[in-house]
Amino acid sequence: MSNSMKGMSLITLEEFSPEQVQALLSQAIELKRKKRARIFPRSLADRNFCMIFQRPSCRTRTAFAIAAADEGAQAHAMSPQEIRFGSGESIKDIARVLGRMFDGIAIRAYDTPLIEEVAEHAGVPVWNALTEQHHPTQALADFMTLQENGIALSGAKMAYVGEGKANVVTSLMVAAAKLGVELRVVTPKGHHPEPSLVDRLLGWRHNDRTKIVVTSDMREGLLGADAVYADMWVPMEGNWDIPAMARDFRGYQINREAMAMTENPRALFLHCMPAQHNLQTEFARKHPEAIEATDEVFDGPLSRAIDQAENRMHTIKALMVSTV
Ligand code: CP
């Protein structure tokens, strides 16, 4: 069976086989090495990509732009006001037109079905740059970061501490199921992922070492972890009862004591960012009770959060090079 990813869209990562996910990570590590050596294969010369971000982004949008530029392609940012998905023009028509102009389309949207519909009609690869439900390019960077730190993914133990229904952890679960990772989702009661989703992912049986454990017990979730992954407790967009969310997550902050619960002195700290880890944001000054990690851990020697952010670009570049 061919392992080629040419023409494939990335919507949830479920579309990609375990071998293809692993190939993307290995390729990203190689592309990072080449970039460090100032070697740019420019394998996407003269290609044009469209970036439609209906929601704010720092990392993902710049990752697409720089990945394209490094490979000799142009990334064109289109405002959602210009692309009137479904309001002034049907999604199908817009997708067909963009597919004639561009060689690939990155979309950050609210709902996944919009991206699925564009992918169905565009005729070129479409990449999910985050929806409410999924964040697949983030998961690629996260597991690349473990791999480049010498952690074998099959059998690796990662503890995600945060909202169990969030897009980030959903994509981590999908990737973990493909890669044989033991993922512990550590989250308060009422914030657990949908059991049907966990059951479905475990039903794939891609890899006997895959485990997805959902627990509200920090000690159970963190013991033996190779990496502890924090996420904001409150999404940056939307009207949330922030004090109530912070009350739910009290005791789930990643600090020195939490890292010690791993009983692994080499356990890495990961964060998808944006992060609240000090009082340097308006959000944290207003809601100091909702700070999910301490500065000591976030800026500590075992934190790989900034590497992870950089790896967004290398993994997205691997995705573009492999699918276009
Ligand atoms: N982690 C992440 O997706 O960051 P941005 O929202 O800045 O793209």
XYZ file of C-alpha atoms and ligand atoms in Angstrom:
332
model
C 0.000 0.000 0.000
C 1.320 3.442 -0.923
C 2.138 5.679 1.994
C 1.847 8.795 -0.155
C -0.050 11.666 1.415
C -0.323 13.655 -1.829
C -3.673 15.396 -2.091
C -4.753 14.547 1.460
C -6.534 17.067 3.666
C -6.003 17.222 7.412
C -9.278 17.671 9.262
C -9.019 15.634 12.472
C -5.861 13.529 11.940
C -8.089 10.442 11.874
C -7.593 10.477 8.072
C -3.889 9.665 8.443
C -2.571 6.181 9.162
C -0.184 5.615 12.093
C 2.660 5.238 9.575
C 1.736 8.524 7.909
C 1.599 10.368 11.251
C 5.002 8.961 12.171
C 6.354 9.916 8.735
C 5.179 13.510 9.216
C 6.957 13.720 12.587
C 10.187 12.253 11.218
C 10.070 14.583 8.241
C 9.478 17.588 10.523
C 12.558 16.680 12.581
C 14.587 16.450 9.368
C 13.227 19.780 8.089
C 14.140 21.397 11.413
C 17.679 20.054 11.117
C 17.921 21.412 7.579
C 16.604 24.831 8.573
C 19.158 25.027 11.393
C 21.812 24.312 8.729
C 20.230 26.980 6.476
C 19.344 24.340 3.890
C 16.036 25.146 2.173
C 14.983 22.539 -0.417
C 12.257 24.930 -1.681
C 10.158 21.964 -2.706
C 7.030 24.146 -2.932
C 8.486 26.820 -5.225
C 5.831 28.801 -7.077
C 2.979 27.305 -5.054
C 0.309 29.527 -3.525
C -1.513 28.855 -0.291
C -4.584 30.488 1.153
C -4.898 31.185 4.885
C -8.347 31.979 6.236
C -8.403 32.645 9.966
C -11.866 33.303 11.347
C -10.346 33.445 14.858
C -7.194 35.027 16.319
C -3.882 33.192 16.058
C -0.220 33.915 16.744
C 1.553 30.566 16.379
C -0.514 28.718 13.802
C -0.850 31.548 11.343
C 2.833 32.463 11.453
C 3.747 28.769 11.233
C 1.840 28.411 7.960
C 3.318 31.650 6.592
C 6.932 30.848 7.460
C 6.692 27.201 6.413
C 5.424 28.317 3.016
C 8.115 30.986 2.622
C 10.903 28.561 3.595
C 9.774 26.175 0.865
C 9.534 28.868 -1.789
C 5.725 29.193 -1.704
C 3.541 32.213 -1.028
C 0.922 32.215 1.721
C -1.910 34.670 1.176
C -3.931 35.667 4.225
C -7.604 36.300 3.445
C -9.847 37.952 6.005
C -13.092 36.145 6.894
C -14.925 39.309 5.784
C -13.564 38.796 2.267
C -14.460 35.100 2.281
C -18.149 35.194 3.126
C -18.588 31.516 3.891
C -22.260 30.752 3.565
C -23.415 34.336 4.118
C -22.821 35.960 0.730
C -21.759 32.863 -1.176
C -22.116 29.126 -0.673
C -19.242 27.258 0.949
C -19.180 24.873 -2.004
C -18.777 27.679 -4.556
C -16.053 29.403 -2.549
C -14.202 26.096 -2.113
C -14.323 25.325 -5.846
C -13.024 28.784 -6.752
C -10.238 28.807 -4.149
C -9.226 25.341 -5.312
C -8.636 26.713 -8.826
C -6.428 29.507 -7.485
C -4.504 27.895 -4.661
C -2.463 24.741 -4.109
C -3.595 24.361 -0.485
C -5.943 26.048 1.973
C -5.475 26.498 5.729
C -8.594 27.400 7.699
C -9.135 28.304 11.353
C -12.858 28.162 11.973
C -15.438 27.679 14.694
C -16.930 24.411 13.475
C -15.240 21.469 11.791
C -18.045 20.816 9.243
C -17.156 24.071 7.465
C -13.621 22.808 6.873
C -14.946 19.391 5.847
C -17.177 21.021 3.260
C -14.331 23.103 1.843
C -12.161 19.962 1.666
C -14.923 18.077 -0.119
C -15.119 20.595 -2.949
C -11.754 22.381 -3.205
C -9.831 19.640 -4.996
C -6.625 20.692 -3.192
C -5.402 19.853 0.331
C -7.264 21.682 3.100
C -5.660 21.942 6.540
C -7.545 22.452 9.783
C -5.759 25.248 11.634
C -8.080 24.773 14.677
C -11.779 24.445 15.281
C -13.801 24.200 18.487
C -13.492 20.436 18.222
C -9.996 19.724 16.861
C -6.456 21.081 16.736
C -4.556 18.448 14.729
C -1.505 20.511 13.730
C -0.912 21.232 17.424
C -0.832 17.513 18.246
C 1.767 16.917 15.512
C 4.068 19.537 17.065
C 3.489 18.135 20.552
C 4.550 14.618 19.648
C 7.425 15.884 17.507
C 8.667 17.670 20.639
C 8.631 14.455 22.651
C 10.376 12.565 19.868
C 13.142 15.141 19.406
C 13.776 14.898 23.145
C 14.584 11.206 22.782
C 11.248 9.896 24.091
C 10.073 6.879 22.066
C 6.428 7.588 21.313
C 5.202 4.004 21.446
C 4.782 3.453 25.176
C 5.460 7.094 26.143
C 3.385 8.383 29.058
C 1.943 11.863 28.713
C -0.322 13.532 31.278
C -2.539 16.288 29.883
C -3.927 18.488 32.667
C -6.761 20.755 31.594
C -10.218 20.815 30.053
C -10.990 17.267 28.947
C -13.389 18.356 26.210
C -10.979 20.857 24.624
C -9.877 20.669 20.994
C -6.229 20.271 22.021
C -6.772 17.141 24.096
C -9.157 15.660 21.536
C -6.409 15.861 18.912
C -3.848 14.563 21.412
C -6.089 11.535 21.977
C -6.386 10.898 18.235
C -2.608 11.145 17.770
C -1.889 9.088 20.895
C -4.134 6.311 19.616
C -2.167 6.260 16.350
C 1.260 6.377 17.971
C 0.892 3.973 20.905
C 1.136 6.696 23.554
C -0.324 6.254 27.040
C -2.252 9.500 27.430
C -3.667 10.396 30.834
C -6.362 13.053 30.654
C -6.331 14.667 34.094
C -9.352 16.864 34.547
C -11.973 17.634 37.208
C -15.303 15.841 37.271
C -17.691 17.503 34.837
C -14.819 18.197 32.424
C -14.139 14.628 31.270
C -14.023 13.873 27.528
C -17.027 12.108 26.024
C -16.655 8.383 26.900
C -17.920 7.449 23.434
C -14.996 9.324 21.835
C -12.448 7.587 24.061
C -14.043 4.194 23.383
C -14.029 4.800 19.649
C -10.360 5.813 19.574
C -9.360 2.828 21.684
C -11.409 0.606 19.365
C -8.973 1.274 16.522
C -6.343 -1.021 18.077
C -3.654 0.558 15.885
C -1.087 -0.027 18.549
C -1.257 -2.352 21.552
C 0.592 0.186 23.690
C -2.066 2.888 23.276
C -3.885 3.753 26.480
C -6.213 6.626 27.213
C -6.849 7.027 30.923
C -9.292 9.663 32.167
C -8.895 10.610 35.812
C -9.576 13.478 38.194
C -6.753 12.340 40.474
C -3.559 14.345 39.864
C -1.349 11.791 41.601
C -2.726 8.871 39.571
C -2.500 10.857 36.330
C 1.004 12.218 36.789
C 2.836 9.257 38.325
C 5.521 7.998 35.942
C 4.742 10.565 33.239
C 7.435 11.361 30.667
C 5.748 14.704 30.031
C 3.153 16.889 31.742
C 1.076 18.984 29.364
C -0.794 22.058 30.625
C -3.439 24.085 28.834
C -5.425 27.171 29.778
C -8.403 26.307 31.946
C -10.600 28.917 30.280
C -10.764 29.359 26.475
C -9.593 32.771 25.263
C -12.824 33.325 23.302
C -16.400 33.168 24.509
C -18.294 34.190 27.618
C -17.209 31.906 30.396
C -17.865 32.016 34.121
C -14.145 32.312 34.816
C -14.332 32.241 38.653
C -16.453 29.065 38.451
C -14.006 27.432 36.016
C -11.087 28.388 38.258
C -12.892 26.832 41.244
C -13.335 23.587 39.292
C -9.629 23.505 38.416
C -8.310 24.439 41.873
C -5.586 21.891 42.672
C -4.773 21.265 38.996
C -2.106 23.968 38.610
C 1.209 22.668 37.270
C 3.750 23.788 39.824
C 6.789 22.246 41.479
C 4.623 19.953 43.626
C 2.645 18.731 40.594
C 5.819 17.985 38.622
C 7.149 16.061 41.655
C 4.052 13.820 41.466
C 5.543 12.285 38.315
C 8.383 10.881 40.453
C 10.353 11.356 37.233
C 13.061 14.015 37.636
C 13.374 14.235 33.825
C 9.660 14.716 33.123
C 9.208 17.445 30.513
C 6.712 20.275 30.761
C 4.655 21.075 27.654
C 2.102 23.780 26.908
C 0.267 24.551 23.650
C 0.186 28.301 24.463
C -1.116 30.929 24.944
C -0.345 30.328 28.609
C -1.067 31.998 31.923
C 1.985 31.522 34.132
C 2.528 34.938 35.741
C 0.821 38.318 36.065
C 2.070 39.689 32.744
C -1.300 39.344 31.018
C -4.489 41.312 31.609
C -6.310 37.997 31.946
C -4.048 36.773 34.753
C -4.096 40.096 36.602
C -7.887 39.994 36.551
C -8.134 36.274 37.328
C -4.976 35.205 39.185
C -6.905 32.190 40.468
C -7.019 30.880 36.853
C -3.241 30.618 36.304
C -2.613 27.063 35.144
C 1.187 26.855 35.567
C 3.816 28.618 37.630
C 6.620 30.646 36.128
C 9.075 28.321 37.850
C 7.819 25.389 35.768
C 6.972 27.247 32.556
C 10.420 28.837 32.378
C 12.211 25.948 34.071
C 14.928 23.756 32.540
C 12.498 20.961 31.652
C 9.983 23.182 29.901
C 9.776 22.650 26.159
C 6.857 25.046 25.568
C 8.784 27.419 23.301
C 10.322 24.525 21.342
C 6.798 23.183 20.936
C 5.678 26.527 19.494
C 8.603 26.510 17.060
C 7.762 22.934 16.117
C 4.340 24.093 14.950
C 6.181 25.489 11.946
C 8.300 22.412 11.212
C 5.327 20.043 11.443
C 3.111 22.277 9.323
C 5.925 22.453 6.781
C 6.115 18.648 6.724
C 2.359 18.534 6.243
C 2.474 20.973 3.319
C 5.416 19.258 1.634
C 3.824 15.823 2.044
C 0.295 16.651 0.925
C 0.788 19.200 -1.899
N -1.450 27.016 20.063
C -2.049 27.765 19.107
O -2.832 27.291 18.277
O -1.687 29.065 19.136
P -2.377 30.209 18.259
O -3.823 30.314 18.712
O -1.600 31.441 18.572
O -2.306 29.844 16.815
